[in-house]
JSON list of C-alpha atoms in Angstrom, two decimals:
[
{"chain": "A", "resi": 1, "resn": "MET", "atom": "CA", "xyz": [-53.73, 15.10, 147.95]},
{"chain": "A", "resi": 2, "resn": "TYR", "atom": "CA", "xyz": [-51.20, 16.78, 145.65]},
{"chain": "A", "resi": 3, "resn": "LEU", "atom": "CA", "xyz": [-50.21, 13.41, 144.16]},
{"chain": "A", "resi": 4, "resn": "ILE", "atom": "CA", "xyz": [-53.84, 12.50, 143.49]},
{"chain": "A", "resi": 5, "resn": "LYS", "atom": "CA", "xyz": [-54.37, 15.85, 141.73]},
{"chain": "A", "resi": 6, "resn": "GLN", "atom": "CA", "xyz": [-51.31, 15.27, 139.52]},
{"chain": "A", "resi": 7, "resn": "VAL", "atom": "CA", "xyz": [-52.43, 11.74, 138.61]},
{"chain": "A", "resi": 8, "resn": "LEU", "atom": "CA", "xyz": [-55.91, 13.01, 137.70]},
{"chain": "A", "resi": 9, "resn": "LYS", "atom": "CA", "xyz": [-54.38, 15.78, 135.55]},
{"chain": "A", "resi": 10, "resn": "ARG", "atom": "CA", "xyz": [-52.19, 13.27, 133.70]},
{"chain": "A", "resi": 11, "resn": "PHE", "atom": "CA", "xyz": [-55.20, 10.99, 133.19]},
{"chain": "A", "resi": 12, "resn": "THR", "atom": "CA", "xyz": [-57.20, 13.93, 131.79]},
{"chain": "A", "resi": 13, "resn": "VAL", "atom": "CA", "xyz": [-54.36, 14.91, 129.44]},
{"chain": "A", "resi": 14, "resn": "THR", "atom": "CA", "xyz": [-53.97, 11.32, 128.24]},
{"chain": "A", "resi": 15, "resn": "THR", "atom": "CA", "xyz": [-57.71, 11.02, 127.61]},
{"chain": "A", "resi": 16, "resn": "ILE", "atom": "CA", "xyz": [-57.79, 14.27, 125.62]},
{"chain": "A", "resi": 17, "resn": "LEU", "atom": "CA", "xyz": [-54.79, 13.18, 123.55]},
{"chain": "A", "resi": 18, "resn": "LEU", "atom": "CA", "xyz": [-56.41, 9.85, 122.74]},
{"chain": "A", "resi": 19, "resn": "ILE", "atom": "CA", "xyz": [-59.58, 11.61, 121.64]},
{"chain": "A", "resi": 20, "resn": "LEU", "atom": "CA", "xyz": [-57.65, 14.11, 119.50]},
{"chain": "A", "resi": 21, "resn": "SER", "atom": "CA", "xyz": [-55.60, 11.39, 117.86]},
{"chain": "A", "resi": 22, "resn": "THR", "atom": "CA", "xyz": [-58.72, 9.43, 116.91]},
{"chain": "A", "resi": 23, "resn": "ILE", "atom": "CA", "xyz": [-60.40, 12.46, 115.27]},
{"chain": "A", "resi": 24, "resn": "SER", "atom": "CA", "xyz": [-57.32, 13.46, 113.29]},
{"chain": "A", "resi": 25, "resn": "VAL", "atom": "CA", "xyz": [-58.28, 14.51, 109.77]},
{"chain": "A", "resi": 26, "resn": "ALA", "atom": "CA", "xyz": [-55.11, 13.30, 108.07]},
{"chain": "A", "resi": 27, "resn": "ASP", "atom": "CA", "xyz": [-54.59, 9.57, 107.68]},
{"chain": "A", "resi": 28, "resn": "GLU", "atom": "CA", "xyz": [-50.90, 9.70, 108.46]},
{"chain": "A", "resi": 29, "resn": "CYS", "atom": "CA", "xyz": [-49.49, 12.95, 109.75]},
{"chain": "A", "resi": 30, "resn": "GLN", "atom": "CA", "xyz": [-46.04, 13.28, 111.23]},
{"chain": "A", "resi": 31, "resn": "LEU", "atom": "CA", "xyz": [-44.50, 15.62, 113.75]},
{"chain": "A", "resi": 32, "resn": "PRO", "atom": "CA", "xyz": [-40.86, 16.50, 113.14]},
{"chain": "A", "resi": 33, "resn": "LYS", "atom": "CA", "xyz": [-38.20, 14.18, 114.54]},
{"chain": "A", "resi": 34, "resn": "GLU", "atom": "CA", "xyz": [-36.36, 17.24, 115.90]},
{"chain": "A", "resi": 35, "resn": "LEU", "atom": "CA", "xyz": [-37.10, 20.96, 116.28]},
{"chain": "A", "resi": 36, "resn": "PHE", "atom": "CA", "xyz": [-33.65, 22.38, 115.47]},
{"chain": "A", "resi": 37, "resn": "GLY", "atom": "CA", "xyz": [-34.06, 25.10, 112.81]},
{"chain": "A", "resi": 38, "resn": "LYS", "atom": "CA", "xyz": [-37.87, 25.08, 113.00]},
{"chain": "A", "resi": 39, "resn": "VAL", "atom": "CA", "xyz": [-40.23, 27.99, 113.65]},
{"chain": "A", "resi": 40, "resn": "MET", "atom": "CA", "xyz": [-43.52, 27.19, 115.39]},
{"chain": "A", "resi": 41, "resn": "ILE", "atom": "CA", "xyz": [-46.58, 29.40, 115.88]},
{"chain": "A", "resi": 42, "resn": "LEU", "atom": "CA", "xyz": [-48.86, 28.62, 118.85]},
{"chain": "A", "resi": 43, "resn": "HIS", "atom": "CA", "xyz": [-52.39, 29.96, 119.16]},
{"chain": "A", "resi": 44, "resn": "ILE", "atom": "CA", "xyz": [-53.57, 29.67, 122.77]},
{"chain": "A", "resi": 45, "resn": "TYR", "atom": "CA", "xyz": [-57.28, 28.85, 123.03]},
{"chain": "A", "resi": 46, "resn": "GLY", "atom": "CA", "xyz": [-59.75, 30.30, 125.49]},
{"chain": "A", "resi": 47, "resn": "ILE", "atom": "CA", "xyz": [-60.90, 33.52, 127.08]},
{"chain": "A", "resi": 48, "resn": "ALA", "atom": "CA", "xyz": [-58.47, 35.42, 129.29]},
{"chain": "A", "resi": 49, "resn": "SER", "atom": "CA", "xyz": [-59.05, 34.55, 132.93]},
{"chain": "A", "resi": 50, "resn": "PRO", "atom": "CA", "xyz": [-57.03, 34.11, 136.12]},
{"chain": "A", "resi": 51, "resn": "THR", "atom": "CA", "xyz": [-56.52, 30.43, 135.19]},
{"chain": "A", "resi": 52, "resn": "ASN", "atom": "CA", "xyz": [-55.67, 31.16, 131.52]},
{"chain": "A", "resi": 53, "resn": "PRO", "atom": "CA", "xyz": [-53.82, 34.52, 131.44]},
{"chain": "A", "resi": 54, "resn": "LEU", "atom": "CA", "xyz": [-52.42, 34.06, 127.91]},
{"chain": "A", "resi": 55, "resn": "ALA", "atom": "CA", "xyz": [-55.71, 33.02, 126.31]},
{"chain": "A", "resi": 56, "resn": "ASN", "atom": "CA", "xyz": [-56.32, 34.02, 122.68]},
{"chain": "A", "resi": 57, "resn": "GLN", "atom": "CA", "xyz": [-52.72, 35.10, 122.22]},
{"chain": "A", "resi": 58, "resn": "VAL", "atom": "CA", "xyz": [-50.27, 33.99, 119.55]},
{"chain": "A", "resi": 59, "resn": "VAL", "atom": "CA", "xyz": [-46.60, 33.19, 120.17]},
{"chain": "A", "resi": 60, "resn": "GLU", "atom": "CA", "xyz": [-43.78, 32.44, 117.75]},
{"chain": "A", "resi": 61, "resn": "ILE", "atom": "CA", "xyz": [-40.96, 30.10, 118.77]},
{"chain": "A", "resi": 62, "resn": "TYR", "atom": "CA", "xyz": [-37.54, 29.82, 117.07]},
{"chain": "A", "resi": 63, "resn": "PHE", "atom": "CA", "xyz": [-35.71, 26.58, 117.89]},
{"chain": "A", "resi": 64, "resn": "ASP", "atom": "CA", "xyz": [-31.96, 26.23, 118.05]},
{"chain": "A", "resi": 65, "resn": "GLU", "atom": "CA", "xyz": [-30.18, 22.97, 118.84]},
{"chain": "A", "resi": 66, "resn": "GLN", "atom": "CA", "xyz": [-31.09, 22.89, 122.56]},
{"chain": "A", "resi": 67, "resn": "SER", "atom": "CA", "xyz": [-32.43, 26.39, 123.19]},
{"chain": "A", "resi": 68, "resn": "TYR", "atom": "CA", "xyz": [-35.21, 28.56, 121.84]},
{"chain": "A", "resi": 69, "resn": "LEU", "atom": "CA", "xyz": [-36.56, 32.10, 121.67]},
{"chain": "A", "resi": 70, "resn": "LEU", "atom": "CA", "xyz": [-40.28, 32.69, 122.21]},
{"chain": "A", "resi": 71, "resn": "ASN", "atom": "CA", "xyz": [-41.87, 35.95, 121.08]},
{"chain": "A", "resi": 72, "resn": "ASN", "atom": "CA", "xyz": [-45.41, 36.85, 122.18]},
{"chain": "A", "resi": 73, "resn": "LEU", "atom": "CA", "xyz": [-46.80, 38.52, 119.05]},
{"chain": "A", "resi": 74, "resn": "GLN", "atom": "CA", "xyz": [-49.46, 40.49, 121.00]},
{"chain": "A", "resi": 75, "resn": "THR", "atom": "CA", "xyz": [-47.40, 41.84, 123.91]},
{"chain": "A", "resi": 76, "resn": "GLY", "atom": "CA", "xyz": [-43.88, 41.77, 122.47]},
{"chain": "A", "resi": 77, "resn": "GLU", "atom": "CA", "xyz": [-42.62, 39.90, 125.54]},
{"chain": "A", "resi": 78, "resn": "LYS", "atom": "CA", "xyz": [-39.71, 37.59, 124.84]},
{"chain": "A", "resi": 79, "resn": "PHE", "atom": "CA", "xyz": [-38.66, 34.42, 126.62]},
{"chain": "A", "resi": 80, "resn": "ILE", "atom": "CA", "xyz": [-35.58, 32.23, 126.19]},
{"chain": "A", "resi": 81, "resn": "GLY", "atom": "CA", "xyz": [-35.09, 28.72, 127.38]},
{"chain": "A", "resi": 82, "resn": "LYS", "atom": "CA", "xyz": [-33.71, 25.25, 127.10]},
{"chain": "A", "resi": 83, "resn": "TYR", "atom": "CA", "xyz": [-35.84, 22.43, 125.81]},
{"chain": "A", "resi": 84, "resn": "THR", "atom": "CA", "xyz": [-35.98, 18.72, 125.26]},
{"chain": "A", "resi": 85, "resn": "TYR", "atom": "CA", "xyz": [-38.19, 17.29, 122.55]},
{"chain": "A", "resi": 86, "resn": "ARG", "atom": "CA", "xyz": [-39.32, 13.70, 122.33]},
{"chain": "A", "resi": 87, "resn": "ARG", "atom": "CA", "xyz": [-41.44, 12.17, 119.60]},
{"chain": "A", "resi": 88, "resn": "PHE", "atom": "CA", "xyz": [-43.28, 9.16, 121.04]},
{"chain": "A", "resi": 89, "resn": "GLU", "atom": "CA", "xyz": [-45.08, 8.23, 117.83]},
{"chain": "A", "resi": 90, "resn": "PRO", "atom": "CA", "xyz": [-45.12, 9.92, 114.41]},
{"chain": "A", "resi": 91, "resn": "ASP", "atom": "CA", "xyz": [-48.25, 11.83, 115.49]},
{"chain": "A", "resi": 92, "resn": "LEU", "atom": "CA", "xyz": [-47.49, 12.37, 119.21]},
{"chain": "A", "resi": 93, "resn": "ALA", "atom": "CA", "xyz": [-44.64, 14.35, 120.82]},
{"chain": "A", "resi": 94, "resn": "GLU", "atom": "CA", "xyz": [-43.72, 16.27, 123.95]},
{"chain": "A", "resi": 95, "resn": "LEU", "atom": "CA", "xyz": [-41.72, 19.45, 124.46]},
{"chain": "A", "resi": 96, "resn": "LYS", "atom": "CA", "xyz": [-40.29, 20.02, 127.96]},
{"chain": "A", "resi": 97, "resn": "VAL", "atom": "CA", "xyz": [-39.15, 23.56, 128.69]},
{"chain": "A", "resi": 98, "resn": "GLU", "atom": "CA", "xyz": [-37.14, 25.55, 131.21]},
{"chain": "A", "resi": 99, "resn": "GLU", "atom": "CA", "xyz": [-37.84, 29.19, 130.35]},
{"chain": "A", "resi": 100, "resn": "GLN", "atom": "CA", "xyz": [-36.78, 32.67, 131.46]},
{"chain": "A", "resi": 101, "resn": "LYS", "atom": "CA", "xyz": [-38.33, 36.01, 130.62]},
{"chain": "A", "resi": 102, "resn": "VAL", "atom": "CA", "xyz": [-35.98, 38.32, 128.70]},
{"chain": "A", "resi": 103, "resn": "THR", "atom": "CA", "xyz": [-35.70, 41.35, 131.00]},
{"chain": "A", "resi": 104, "resn": "ASN", "atom": "CA", "xyz": [-33.03, 43.05, 133.06]},
{"chain": "A", "resi": 105, "resn": "ASN", "atom": "CA", "xyz": [-33.93, 40.72, 135.93]},
{"chain": "A", "resi": 106, "resn": "MET", "atom": "CA", "xyz": [-33.63, 37.08, 134.81]},
{"chain": "A", "resi": 107, "resn": "ASN", "atom": "CA", "xyz": [-35.03, 35.60, 138.04]},
{"chain": "A", "resi": 108, "resn": "GLU", "atom": "CA", "xyz": [-38.37, 34.41, 136.63]},
{"chain": "A", "resi": 109, "resn": "THR", "atom": "CA", "xyz": [-37.88, 30.80, 135.57]},
{"chain": "A", "resi": 110, "resn": "GLY", "atom": "CA", "xyz": [-40.79, 28.69, 134.39]},
{"chain": "A", "resi": 111, "resn": "TYR", "atom": "CA", "xyz": [-41.15, 24.98, 133.67]},
{"chain": "A", "resi": 112, "resn": "TYR", "atom": "CA", "xyz": [-43.82, 23.50, 131.44]},
{"chain": "A", "resi": 113, "resn": "THR", "atom": "CA", "xyz": [-44.59, 20.87, 128.84]},
{"chain": "A", "resi": 114, "resn": "ASN", "atom": "CA", "xyz": [-46.47, 21.01, 125.56]},
{"chain": "A", "resi": 115, "resn": "THR", "atom": "CA", "xyz": [-47.88, 17.75, 124.27]},
{"chain": "A", "resi": 116, "resn": "PHE", "atom": "CA", "xyz": [-48.52, 17.76, 120.51]},
{"chain": "A", "resi": 117, "resn": "VAL", "atom": "CA", "xyz": [-50.89, 15.71, 118.35]},
{"chain": "A", "resi": 118, "resn": "CYS", "atom": "CA", "xyz": [-50.64, 16.38, 114.62]},
{"chain": "A", "resi": 119, "resn": "GLN", "atom": "CA", "xyz": [-53.54, 16.86, 112.27]},
{"chain": "A", "resi": 120, "resn": "THR", "atom": "CA", "xyz": [-51.35, 17.38, 109.19]},
{"chain": "A", "resi": 121, "resn": "ASP", "atom": "CA", "xyz": [-47.57, 17.50, 108.80]},
{"chain": "A", "resi": 122, "resn": "VAL", "atom": "CA", "xyz": [-47.59, 21.25, 109.60]},
{"chain": "A", "resi": 123, "resn": "THR", "atom": "CA", "xyz": [-50.45, 21.75, 112.07]},
{"chain": "A", "resi": 124, "resn": "GLY", "atom": "CA", "xyz": [-52.28, 20.13, 114.95]},
{"chain": "A", "resi": 125, "resn": "TYR", "atom": "CA", "xyz": [-53.27, 20.56, 118.57]},
{"chain": "A", "resi": 126, "resn": "TYR", "atom": "CA", "xyz": [-51.33, 20.87, 121.80]},
{"chain": "A", "resi": 127, "resn": "ILE", "atom": "CA", "xyz": [-51.92, 20.74, 125.53]},
{"chain": "A", "resi": 128, "resn": "PHE", "atom": "CA", "xyz": [-49.91, 23.12, 127.69]},
{"chain": "A", "resi": 129, "resn": "SER", "atom": "CA", "xyz": [-49.18, 21.93, 131.24]},
{"chain": "A", "resi": 130, "resn": "GLY", "atom": "CA", "xyz": [-47.57, 24.58, 133.46]},
{"chain": "A", "resi": 131, "resn": "ILE", "atom": "CA", "xyz": [-45.52, 23.14, 136.29]},
{"chain": "A", "resi": 132, "resn": "GLU", "atom": "CA", "xyz": [-43.95, 26.31, 137.70]},
{"chain": "A", "resi": 133, "resn": "SER", "atom": "CA", "xyz": [-44.03, 29.80, 136.27]},
{"chain": "A", "resi": 134, "resn": "GLY", "atom": "CA", "xyz": [-43.57, 33.51, 136.86]},
{"chain": "A", "resi": 135, "resn": "ILE", "atom": "CA", "xyz": [-47.05, 33.89, 135.32]},
{"chain": "A", "resi": 136, "resn": "GLN", "atom": "CA", "xyz": [-49.74, 33.02, 137.84]},
{"chain": "A", "resi": 137, "resn": "PRO", "atom": "CA", "xyz": [-51.25, 30.60, 138.42]},
{"chain": "A", "resi": 138, "resn": "SER", "atom": "CA", "xyz": [-48.03, 28.58, 138.25]},
{"chain": "A", "resi": 139, "resn": "ILE", "atom": "CA", "xyz": [-49.75, 25.24, 137.82]},
{"chain": "A", "resi": 140, "resn": "ARG", "atom": "CA", "xyz": [-52.28, 25.36, 134.99]},
{"chain": "A", "resi": 141, "resn": "GLN", "atom": "CA", "xyz": [-53.32, 23.72, 131.73]},
{"chain": "A", "resi": 142, "resn": "ASN", "atom": "CA", "xyz": [-54.74, 25.00, 128.48]},
{"chain": "A", "resi": 143, "resn": "THR", "atom": "CA", "xyz": [-54.99, 23.94, 124.88]},
{"chain": "A", "resi": 144, "resn": "GLY", "atom": "CA", "xyz": [-54.37, 25.42, 121.49]},
{"chain": "A", "resi": 145, "resn": "ARG", "atom": "CA", "xyz": [-53.29, 24.90, 117.93]},
{"chain": "A", "resi": 146, "resn": "TYR", "atom": "CA", "xyz": [-49.76, 24.84, 116.55]},
{"chain": "A", "resi": 147, "resn": "PHE", "atom": "CA", "xyz": [-48.41, 25.59, 113.07]},
{"chain": "A", "resi": 148, "resn": "PHE", "atom": "CA", "xyz": [-44.94, 25.06, 111.63]},
{"chain": "A", "resi": 149, "resn": "GLN", "atom": "CA", "xyz": [-43.70, 27.73, 109.21]}
]
């Protein structure tokens, strides 16, 4: 049953990405080839609920060579992590993350992916897919908009 759920989630994500890429406003937008040295702002869509606890919040992410710092601009919470970034096409990329909350107790590790589709060279849409997290529910999805500074 778990495998069927995961396949259906992936199918849903793929379908949404295909729809977003076909309604892109820009003729030819490009996501960066790498994130090193970039600063990204994410606006998380939705209304706060048990399945979307970070809805309508804004986070700022600073990317180093293989690590990053995420700052929640509403709550002030900070997270650090390691990431891998892969650009599949000029307008489609994926960010895989292993993240820890910056506190005295560094036991909360989360794993998630963000899949990006550009609308222009500096903005577009993303789908967040939580795999495991200290924020419940661990497995969840939501969408939002990203901006590069």
